[in-house]
mmCIF file of C-alpha atoms in Angstrom:
data_model
loop_
_atom_site.group_PDB
_atom_site.id
_atom_site.type_symbol
_atom_site.label_atom_id
_atom_site.label_comp_id
_atom_site.label_asym_id
_atom_site.label_seq_id
_atom_site.Cartn_x
_atom_site.Cartn_y
_atom_site.Cartn_z
ATOM 1 C CA MET Z 17 -117.618 -52.569 -20.220
ATOM 2 C CA LYS Z 18 -119.737 -55.508 -19.130
ATOM 3 C CA LEU Z 19 -122.123 -55.307 -16.205
ATOM 4 C CA THR Z 20 -120.872 -56.686 -12.882
ATOM 5 C CA ALA Z 21 -122.275 -57.335 -9.430
ATOM 6 C CA LYS Z 22 -120.705 -54.064 -8.295
ATOM 7 C CA ALA Z 23 -122.991 -51.955 -10.507
ATOM 8 C CA ALA Z 24 -124.541 -49.063 -8.610
ATOM 9 C CA GLY Z 25 -126.048 -45.623 -9.043
ATOM 10 C CA THR Z 26 -128.924 -44.667 -11.307
ATOM 11 C CA PHE Z 27 -129.898 -46.517 -14.478
ATOM 12 C CA ALA Z 28 -132.750 -44.789 -16.283
ATOM 13 C CA ILE Z 29 -135.490 -46.894 -17.817
ATOM 14 C CA ALA Z 30 -135.842 -45.336 -21.260
ATOM 15 C CA PRO Z 31 -139.150 -45.043 -23.075
ATOM 16 C CA THR Z 32 -139.017 -45.755 -26.793
ATOM 17 C CA PRO Z 33 -139.679 -42.461 -28.599
ATOM 18 C CA PHE Z 34 -142.200 -42.557 -31.430
ATOM 19 C CA LEU Z 35 -143.361 -39.992 -33.943
ATOM 20 C CA ASP Z 36 -147.058 -39.160 -34.006
ATOM 21 C CA ASP Z 37 -147.571 -41.640 -36.851
ATOM 22 C CA GLY Z 38 -146.070 -44.524 -34.845
ATOM 23 C CA ARG Z 39 -142.656 -44.650 -36.481
ATOM 24 C CA ILE Z 40 -139.588 -44.868 -34.249
ATOM 25 C CA ASP Z 41 -138.080 -41.424 -33.653
ATOM 26 C CA ASP Z 42 -134.321 -41.880 -34.071
ATOM 27 C CA LYS Z 43 -133.536 -38.229 -33.383
ATOM 28 C CA SER Z 44 -135.348 -38.376 -30.064
ATOM 29 C CA ILE Z 45 -133.465 -41.568 -29.141
ATOM 30 C CA ASP Z 46 -130.276 -39.560 -29.583
ATOM 31 C CA GLY Z 47 -131.658 -36.646 -27.567
ATOM 32 C CA LEU Z 48 -132.907 -38.933 -24.803
ATOM 33 C CA THR Z 49 -129.561 -40.722 -24.562
ATOM 34 C CA ASP Z 50 -127.689 -37.414 -24.415
ATOM 35 C CA PHE Z 51 -130.082 -36.153 -21.736
ATOM 36 C CA TYR Z 52 -129.488 -39.163 -19.497
ATOM 37 C CA ALA Z 53 -125.734 -38.767 -19.884
ATOM 38 C CA GLN Z 54 -125.821 -35.028 -19.220
ATOM 39 C CA VAL Z 55 -127.758 -35.342 -15.960
ATOM 40 C CA GLY Z 56 -125.354 -37.995 -14.681
ATOM 41 C CA CYS Z 57 -127.014 -41.392 -15.094
ATOM 42 C CA ASN Z 58 -124.680 -44.349 -14.713
ATOM 43 C CA GLY Z 59 -126.597 -46.327 -17.284
ATOM 44 C CA VAL Z 60 -129.779 -46.743 -19.292
ATOM 45 C CA THR Z 61 -132.062 -49.752 -19.663
ATOM 46 C CA VAL Z 62 -133.884 -49.956 -22.976
ATOM 47 C CA LEU Z 63 -136.755 -52.135 -24.219
ATOM 48 C CA GLY Z 64 -138.107 -52.688 -20.733
ATOM 49 C CA ILE Z 65 -141.789 -52.873 -19.838
ATOM 50 C CA MET Z 66 -142.117 -49.093 -20.140
ATOM 51 C CA GLY Z 67 -140.184 -49.211 -23.412
ATOM 52 C CA GLU Z 68 -143.177 -50.690 -25.286
ATOM 53 C CA ALA Z 69 -140.974 -53.572 -26.401
ATOM 54 C CA PRO Z 70 -143.847 -55.943 -27.285
ATOM 55 C CA LYS Z 71 -145.030 -53.415 -29.888
ATOM 56 C CA LEU Z 72 -141.767 -53.616 -31.834
ATOM 57 C CA GLU Z 73 -140.804 -56.057 -34.547
ATOM 58 C CA GLY Z 74 -137.598 -58.002 -34.020
ATOM 59 C CA ALA Z 75 -135.575 -55.861 -36.419
ATOM 60 C CA GLU Z 76 -136.927 -52.698 -34.783
ATOM 61 C CA SER Z 77 -135.876 -53.905 -31.332
ATOM 62 C CA GLU Z 78 -132.363 -54.550 -32.576
ATOM 63 C CA ALA Z 79 -132.219 -51.138 -34.252
ATOM 64 C CA VAL Z 80 -133.474 -49.293 -31.155
ATOM 65 C CA ALA Z 81 -131.051 -51.099 -28.845
ATOM 66 C CA THR Z 82 -128.122 -50.511 -31.187
ATOM 67 C CA ARG Z 83 -128.886 -46.809 -31.551
ATOM 68 C CA PHE Z 84 -128.978 -46.296 -27.774
ATOM 69 C CA ILE Z 85 -125.754 -48.285 -27.375
ATOM 70 C CA LYS Z 86 -123.852 -46.428 -30.081
ATOM 71 C CA ARG Z 87 -125.059 -43.011 -28.917
ATOM 72 C CA ALA Z 88 -124.087 -43.724 -25.305
ATOM 73 C CA GLY Z 89 -120.597 -44.758 -26.306
ATOM 74 C CA ASP Z 90 -118.434 -45.060 -23.198
ATOM 75 C CA LYS Z 91 -120.473 -42.496 -21.230
ATOM 76 C CA MET Z 92 -123.019 -44.951 -19.819
ATOM 77 C CA GLN Z 93 -123.686 -48.664 -19.649
ATOM 78 C CA ILE Z 94 -126.680 -49.869 -21.670
ATOM 79 C CA ILE Z 95 -128.789 -52.811 -20.533
ATOM 80 C CA VAL Z 96 -131.200 -54.281 -23.068
ATOM 81 C CA GLY Z 97 -134.472 -55.935 -22.106
ATOM 82 C CA VAL Z 98 -134.616 -59.196 -24.040
ATOM 83 C CA SER Z 99 -137.683 -60.845 -22.522
ATOM 84 C CA ALA Z 100 -139.637 -62.709 -25.196
ATOM 85 C CA PRO Z 101 -142.214 -65.494 -25.486
ATOM 86 C CA GLY Z 102 -139.602 -67.798 -26.987
ATOM 87 C CA PHE Z 103 -135.896 -68.311 -26.411
ATOM 88 C CA ALA Z 104 -134.954 -67.930 -30.079
ATOM 89 C CA ALA Z 105 -135.979 -64.264 -30.137
ATOM 90 C CA MET Z 106 -134.383 -63.727 -26.718
ATOM 91 C CA ARG Z 107 -131.084 -65.221 -27.860
ATOM 92 C CA SER Z 108 -131.036 -63.234 -31.093
ATOM 93 C CA LEU Z 109 -131.622 -59.864 -29.420
ATOM 94 C CA ALA Z 110 -129.239 -60.637 -26.550
ATOM 95 C CA LEU Z 111 -126.341 -61.633 -28.788
ATOM 96 C CA LYS Z 112 -126.823 -58.788 -31.247
ATOM 97 C CA SER Z 113 -127.052 -56.295 -28.379
ATOM 98 C CA MET Z 114 -123.879 -57.608 -26.764
ATOM 99 C CA ASP Z 115 -122.087 -57.558 -30.125
ATOM 100 C CA ALA Z 116 -123.123 -53.908 -30.473
ATOM 101 C CA GLY Z 117 -121.585 -53.068 -27.095
ATOM 102 C CA ALA Z 118 -124.325 -53.555 -24.497
ATOM 103 C CA ALA Z 119 -123.215 -54.024 -20.891
ATOM 104 C CA GLY Z 120 -125.773 -56.752 -20.280
ATOM 105 C CA VAL Z 121 -129.372 -57.835 -20.745
ATOM 106 C CA MET Z 122 -132.475 -57.997 -18.561
ATOM 107 C CA ILE Z 123 -134.842 -60.956 -18.376
ATOM 108 C CA ALA Z 124 -138.308 -61.016 -16.825
ATOM 109 C CA PRO Z 125 -140.283 -64.196 -16.096
ATOM 110 C CA PRO Z 126 -143.272 -64.964 -18.331
ATOM 111 C CA PRO Z 127 -146.640 -64.629 -16.556
ATOM 112 C CA HIS Z 128 -147.536 -68.336 -16.699
ATOM 113 C CA LEU Z 129 -144.868 -69.399 -14.171
ATOM 114 C CA ARG Z 130 -146.312 -70.317 -10.781
ATOM 115 C CA THR Z 131 -144.214 -72.785 -8.764
ATOM 116 C CA ASP Z 132 -140.712 -72.194 -7.451
ATOM 117 C CA ASP Z 133 -139.356 -75.014 -9.618
ATOM 118 C CA GLN Z 134 -141.012 -73.595 -12.743
ATOM 119 C CA ILE Z 135 -139.448 -70.203 -12.057
ATOM 120 C CA SER Z 136 -135.914 -71.415 -11.372
ATOM 121 C CA ASN Z 137 -135.989 -73.872 -14.292
ATOM 122 C CA TYR Z 138 -137.142 -71.136 -16.658
ATOM 123 C CA PHE Z 139 -134.135 -68.983 -15.884
ATOM 124 C CA LYS Z 140 -131.764 -71.939 -16.251
ATOM 125 C CA GLN Z 141 -133.146 -72.425 -19.758
ATOM 126 C CA ALA Z 142 -132.903 -68.702 -20.497
ATOM 127 C CA VAL Z 143 -129.217 -68.694 -19.557
ATOM 128 C CA ASP Z 144 -128.645 -71.761 -21.722
ATOM 129 C CA ALA Z 145 -130.248 -69.840 -24.594
ATOM 130 C CA ILE Z 146 -128.260 -66.597 -24.348
ATOM 131 C CA GLY Z 147 -125.017 -68.141 -23.127
ATOM 132 C CA ASP Z 148 -123.463 -68.031 -19.671
ATOM 133 C CA ASP Z 149 -120.995 -65.358 -20.742
ATOM 134 C CA VAL Z 150 -123.750 -62.716 -21.083
ATOM 135 C CA PRO Z 151 -124.238 -60.709 -17.847
ATOM 136 C CA TRP Z 152 -127.908 -60.460 -17.044
ATOM 137 C CA VAL Z 153 -130.377 -58.748 -14.738
ATOM 138 C CA LEU Z 154 -133.194 -60.651 -13.047
ATOM 139 C CA GLN Z 155 -136.374 -58.578 -13.118
ATOM 140 C CA ASP Z 156 -138.709 -59.148 -10.177
ATOM 141 C CA TYR Z 157 -141.963 -57.280 -10.876
ATOM 142 C CA PRO Z 158 -144.906 -59.319 -9.546
ATOM 143 C CA LEU Z 159 -147.414 -56.461 -9.747
ATOM 144 C CA THR Z 160 -147.263 -56.512 -13.541
ATOM 145 C CA LEU Z 161 -145.838 -59.933 -14.376
ATOM 146 C CA THR Z 162 -147.935 -61.833 -11.747
ATOM 147 C CA VAL Z 163 -144.942 -64.066 -10.952
ATOM 148 C CA VAL Z 164 -144.077 -64.085 -7.244
ATOM 149 C CA MET Z 165 -140.443 -64.824 -6.444
ATOM 150 C CA THR Z 166 -139.549 -65.317 -2.796
ATOM 151 C CA PRO Z 167 -136.129 -64.256 -1.521
ATOM 152 C CA ALA Z 168 -135.160 -67.939 -1.414
ATOM 153 C CA VAL Z 169 -136.082 -68.432 -5.088
ATOM 154 C CA ILE Z 170 -134.176 -65.311 -6.089
ATOM 155 C CA ARG Z 171 -131.167 -66.617 -4.162
ATOM 156 C CA LYS Z 172 -131.385 -69.961 -5.967
ATOM 157 C CA ILE Z 173 -131.590 -68.302 -9.404
ATOM 158 C CA ILE Z 174 -128.579 -66.112 -8.666
ATOM 159 C CA MET Z 175 -126.534 -68.940 -7.175
ATOM 160 C CA ASP Z 176 -127.396 -71.231 -10.105
ATOM 161 C CA SER Z 177 -126.195 -68.656 -12.645
ATOM 162 C CA LYS Z 178 -122.847 -66.933 -12.222
ATOM 163 C CA SER Z 179 -123.793 -64.580 -15.058
ATOM 164 C CA CYS Z 180 -126.733 -63.137 -13.085
ATOM 165 C CA VAL Z 181 -125.127 -60.042 -11.601
ATOM 166 C CA MET Z 182 -128.080 -57.832 -10.712
ATOM 167 C CA LEU Z 183 -131.614 -57.915 -9.374
ATOM 168 C CA LYS Z 184 -134.079 -55.316 -10.567
ATOM 169 C CA HIS Z 185 -136.286 -55.198 -7.503
ATOM 170 C CA GLU Z 186 -139.861 -54.062 -8.098
ATOM 171 C CA ASP Z 187 -141.873 -55.947 -5.533
ATOM 172 C CA TRP Z 188 -144.508 -54.002 -3.600
ATOM 173 C CA PRO Z 189 -144.275 -54.100 -0.648
ATOM 174 C CA GLY Z 190 -140.687 -55.129 -1.022
ATOM 175 C CA LEU Z 191 -138.542 -53.524 1.639
ATOM 176 C CA GLU Z 192 -138.378 -56.735 3.657
ATOM 177 C CA LYS Z 193 -137.273 -58.619 0.544
ATOM 178 C CA ILE Z 194 -134.240 -56.353 0.177
ATOM 179 C CA THR Z 195 -133.369 -56.919 3.818
ATOM 180 C CA ALA Z 196 -133.754 -60.693 3.441
ATOM 181 C CA LEU Z 197 -131.445 -60.778 0.426
ATOM 182 C CA ARG Z 198 -128.809 -58.656 2.155
ATOM 183 C CA ASN Z 199 -129.038 -60.968 5.173
ATOM 184 C CA PHE Z 200 -128.391 -63.922 2.852
ATOM 185 C CA GLN Z 201 -125.210 -62.166 1.763
ATOM 186 C CA LYS Z 202 -124.191 -61.621 5.371
ATOM 187 C CA ASP Z 203 -124.604 -65.298 6.238
ATOM 188 C CA GLY Z 204 -122.716 -66.353 3.112
ATOM 189 C CA SER Z 205 -125.587 -68.126 1.343
ATOM 190 C CA LEU Z 206 -125.802 -65.503 -1.428
ATOM 191 C CA ARG Z 207 -122.885 -64.093 -3.369
ATOM 192 C CA GLU Z 208 -122.426 -60.372 -4.016
ATOM 193 C CA THR Z 209 -125.295 -59.047 -6.131
ATOM 194 C CA SER Z 210 -126.237 -55.579 -7.272
ATOM 195 C CA ILE Z 211 -129.781 -54.540 -6.337
ATOM 196 C CA LEU Z 212 -131.343 -51.641 -8.228
ATOM 197 C CA THR Z 213 -134.960 -50.709 -7.575
ATOM 198 C CA GLY Z 214 -137.868 -49.706 -9.802
ATOM 199 C CA ASN Z 215 -141.561 -48.991 -9.196
ATOM 200 C CA GLY Z 216 -141.157 -45.486 -10.579
ATOM 201 C CA GLY Z 217 -138.996 -44.605 -7.584
ATOM 202 C CA VAL Z 218 -141.973 -44.563 -5.233
ATOM 203 C CA PHE Z 219 -140.089 -46.344 -2.421
ATOM 204 C CA LEU Z 220 -136.551 -45.254 -3.304
ATOM 205 C CA ASP Z 221 -136.100 -43.228 -0.121
ATOM 206 C CA PHE Z 222 -136.310 -46.292 2.118
ATOM 207 C CA GLU Z 223 -135.037 -48.831 -0.418
ATOM 208 C CA MET Z 224 -131.634 -47.180 -0.242
ATOM 209 C CA GLU Z 225 -131.702 -47.490 3.537
ATOM 210 C CA ARG Z 226 -132.511 -51.199 3.244
ATOM 211 C CA GLY Z 227 -129.404 -51.851 1.165
ATOM 212 C CA ALA Z 228 -130.253 -51.102 -2.455
ATOM 213 C CA ASP Z 229 -127.327 -50.029 -4.613
ATOM 214 C CA GLY Z 230 -129.365 -47.507 -6.579
ATOM 215 C CA ALA Z 231 -132.345 -46.993 -8.846
ATOM 216 C CA MET Z 232 -133.412 -48.444 -12.162
ATOM 217 C CA THR Z 233 -136.605 -46.698 -13.134
ATOM 218 C CA GLY Z 234 -137.939 -44.126 -15.558
ATOM 219 C CA TYR Z 235 -139.300 -41.226 -13.514
ATOM 220 C CA ALA Z 236 -139.197 -38.193 -15.779
ATOM 221 C CA PHE Z 237 -136.748 -36.397 -13.457
ATOM 222 C CA PRO Z 238 -133.792 -38.782 -13.278
ATOM 223 C CA GLU Z 239 -131.908 -35.969 -11.554
ATOM 224 C CA LEU Z 240 -134.108 -36.574 -8.498
ATOM 225 C CA LEU Z 241 -133.273 -40.290 -8.503
ATOM 226 C CA ILE Z 242 -129.568 -39.528 -8.797
ATOM 227 C CA ASP Z 243 -129.696 -37.017 -5.934
ATOM 228 C CA VAL Z 244 -131.606 -39.329 -3.586
ATOM 229 C CA VAL Z 245 -129.218 -42.207 -4.291
ATOM 230 C CA ASN Z 246 -126.148 -40.025 -3.750
ATOM 231 C CA LEU Z 247 -127.478 -38.276 -0.637
ATOM 232 C CA GLN Z 248 -128.400 -41.583 0.992
ATOM 233 C CA LYS Z 249 -124.973 -43.011 0.203
ATOM 234 C CA LYS Z 250 -123.410 -39.980 1.895
ATOM 235 C CA GLY Z 251 -125.601 -40.476 4.948
ATOM 236 C CA GLU Z 252 -127.553 -37.256 4.405
ATOM 237 C CA ARG Z 253 -130.867 -38.882 5.223
ATOM 238 C CA ASP Z 254 -132.983 -35.794 5.926
ATOM 239 C CA LYS Z 255 -131.833 -34.019 2.758
ATOM 240 C CA ALA Z 256 -132.640 -37.112 0.716
ATOM 241 C CA HIS Z 257 -136.124 -37.399 2.196
ATOM 242 C CA ASP Z 258 -136.853 -33.672 1.860
ATOM 243 C CA LEU Z 259 -136.015 -33.699 -1.837
ATOM 244 C CA PHE Z 260 -137.858 -36.983 -2.399
ATOM 245 C CA ASP Z 261 -140.957 -35.681 -0.614
ATOM 246 C CA ALA Z 262 -141.141 -32.694 -2.955
ATOM 247 C CA HIS Z 263 -141.382 -35.021 -5.960
ATOM 248 C CA LEU Z 264 -143.551 -37.699 -4.374
ATOM 249 C CA PRO Z 265 -146.960 -36.376 -5.557
ATOM 250 C CA LEU Z 266 -145.747 -36.421 -9.179
ATOM 251 C CA ILE Z 267 -144.111 -39.834 -8.709
ATOM 252 C CA ARG Z 268 -147.401 -41.128 -7.316
ATOM 253 C CA TYR Z 269 -149.390 -39.632 -10.201
ATOM 254 C CA GLU Z 270 -147.069 -41.295 -12.708
ATOM 255 C CA GLN Z 271 -147.631 -44.657 -10.998
ATOM 256 C CA GLN Z 272 -151.284 -44.896 -12.008
ATOM 257 C CA LEU Z 273 -151.914 -48.160 -13.798
ATOM 258 C CA GLY Z 274 -152.689 -47.700 -17.472
ATOM 259 C CA ILE Z 275 -151.615 -44.086 -17.854
ATOM 260 C CA GLY Z 276 -148.191 -44.049 -16.208
ATOM 261 C CA LEU Z 277 -146.235 -44.188 -19.460
ATOM 262 C CA ALA Z 278 -148.419 -41.468 -21.005
ATOM 263 C CA VAL Z 279 -147.685 -39.194 -18.035
ATOM 264 C CA ARG Z 280 -143.974 -39.945 -18.208
ATOM 265 C CA LYS Z 281 -143.781 -39.228 -21.923
ATOM 266 C CA TYR Z 282 -145.839 -36.055 -21.497
ATOM 267 C CA VAL Z 283 -143.356 -34.685 -18.951
ATOM 268 C CA LEU Z 284 -140.326 -35.690 -21.022
ATOM 269 C CA HIS Z 285 -141.931 -33.960 -24.002
ATOM 270 C CA LYS Z 286 -142.537 -30.822 -21.938
ATOM 271 C CA ARG Z 287 -138.899 -30.935 -20.899
ATOM 272 C CA GLY Z 288 -137.895 -30.936 -24.566
ATOM 273 C CA VAL Z 289 -136.234 -34.335 -24.328
ATOM 274 C CA ILE Z 290 -138.452 -36.144 -26.850
ATOM 275 C CA ALA Z 291 -140.277 -34.636 -29.814
ATOM 276 C CA SER Z 292 -143.604 -36.342 -29.169
ATOM 277 C CA ALA Z 293 -145.389 -37.964 -26.243
ATOM 278 C CA ALA Z 294 -146.913 -40.512 -28.634
ATOM 279 C CA GLN Z 295 -147.140 -44.199 -27.846
ATOM 280 C CA ARG Z 296 -147.356 -46.842 -30.521
ATOM 281 C CA LYS Z 297 -150.844 -48.314 -30.728
ATOM 282 C CA PRO Z 298 -152.396 -49.765 -28.709
ATOM 283 C CA GLY Z 299 -151.695 -46.958 -26.290
ATOM 284 C CA VAL Z 300 -153.513 -44.720 -23.848
ATOM 285 C CA ALA Z 301 -153.425 -40.940 -24.152
ATOM 286 C CA ILE Z 302 -153.997 -38.721 -21.151
ATOM 287 C CA THR Z 303 -156.816 -36.183 -21.269
ATOM 288 C CA ALA Z 304 -156.513 -32.412 -21.237
ATOM 289 C CA GLN Z 305 -157.640 -32.437 -17.615
ATOM 290 C CA ALA Z 306 -154.940 -34.941 -16.685
ATOM 291 C CA LYS Z 307 -152.331 -32.789 -18.427
ATOM 292 C CA ALA Z 308 -153.502 -29.810 -16.408
ATOM 293 C CA GLU Z 309 -153.137 -31.846 -13.221
ATOM 294 C CA VAL Z 310 -149.604 -32.844 -14.168
ATOM 295 C CA ASP Z 311 -148.787 -29.203 -14.946
ATOM 296 C CA TYR Z 312 -150.076 -28.244 -11.503
ATOM 297 C CA LEU Z 313 -147.916 -30.898 -9.856
ATOM 298 C CA LEU Z 314 -144.897 -29.680 -11.807
ATOM 299 C CA SER Z 315 -145.505 -26.145 -10.524
ATOM 300 C CA ARG Z 316 -145.618 -27.446 -6.964
ATOM 301 C CA VAL Z 317 -142.425 -29.490 -7.388
ATOM 302 C CA ALA Z 318 -140.719 -26.375 -8.787
ATOM 303 C CA ARG Z 319 -141.217 -24.580 -5.474
ATOM 304 C CA TYR Z 320 -138.571 -26.865 -4.010
ATOM 305 C CA ASP Z 321 -136.715 -28.106 -7.079
ATOM 306 C CA LYS Z 322 -136.247 -25.532 -9.846
ATOM 307 C CA ARG Z 323 -135.538 -28.272 -12.377
ATOM 308 C CA ALA Z 324 -139.314 -28.792 -12.536
ATOM 309 C CA ASN Z 325 -139.908 -25.190 -13.634
ATOM 310 C CA ILE Z 326 -140.570 -26.187 -17.222
ATOM 311 C CA ALA Z 327 -141.120 -23.796 -20.092
ATOM 312 C CA PRO Z 328 -143.228 -25.123 -22.996
ATOM 313 C CA GLN Z 329 -141.156 -27.099 -25.507
ATOM 314 C CA SER Z 330 -142.004 -28.285 -28.995
ATOM 315 C CA SER Z 331 -138.925 -30.134 -30.225
ATOM 316 C CA ALA Z 332 -136.537 -32.792 -28.983
ATOM 317 C CA ALA Z 333 -133.244 -31.937 -27.375
ATOM 318 C CA GLY Z 334 -129.998 -32.866 -29.077
#
C-alpha cells in the first residue's frame, strides 16, 4: 500500500546491520524487521542517515531495501531513503524499491543548497527524476544537513508536488515550525500533510501536542515511541510525559553527535535484535566506560519501564 498524507503512528528508522567484518547481516535484517512488527510499528524507514546509506554500494542499497520490504510483507509500510549526490542513482533506487513493494521514498536536501529558490528547485528536479507517481517524504534536518527550510519553503515544496505526502520534521528547535505548518493547513494555504518527527524522539512529548501525527526515529526502544504517540492521541498527557521522562536520559545520551548510532546499535545488540553492534568503516565505537554508562541508564529506565530490564544477549532475534 502506497504512502498517503494520512500516514500516522510510529515509523522506526532502521540501522543497517553489519557483521563484525563489515558485511551486511541479512539474518539481522530479518530479525530487526520482525522486531519492529512485533512491537507494533506502523512502518520502517531504511537507508536513512542513521542507516549508514553512504557506506553502501548501489547494489547493496537495493538489496538491503528489498530484504526489508519482502520481510515486512503487509505487516508494515517500508519507506526507503533514496538521497544521493546525483539524480540517476536516486531514480534507480527509488524505482527498484517501489517495484519491490515500498510504500514510498524519502529525500533529503544536499548540503550545498542555501537560498529558498535553490531548495524548492532542487526538489522539483528530484520529483522529475523519480516520477510524480512515487509518494515521497521531505526530510527537514538542518542540524545535520545544514539546509534551513522555513515553513513557507516547506509549504511551497509540498504544494508544488502532489506526490509529497509527508514531512519528516527534525528541526531543533522546531515546535513553532509544526505549529506554523498546521496553521497553514487551517487557513487553506497548505493541503493535508502527514508530519512525523525525528531527532531521536527527544522532543516527541511536545511535538505530538503541537500537531505531529507520530514519530519517525530510531530510538532503541520503539515501544516507548509507540506508547507516547498513542497516549497523546488519547489525551492522556500526564501518562505520556511520565513514561517519556523515564526514558529521556537514555534518549539524550543517544543524541550525542558522533556516537549516537554506536549507542543505538549497542542497545539493540543487548536486546538481542541484531547480532553485532558493528558499523561499517568509517565508524565510531563506544568505549567500555560509555557502555557502562549506557548499562546504568538502562537499569534506571527499568525502574519505571520493565522493557529496559535487559539480560545479556549474544545472537540476533528471529
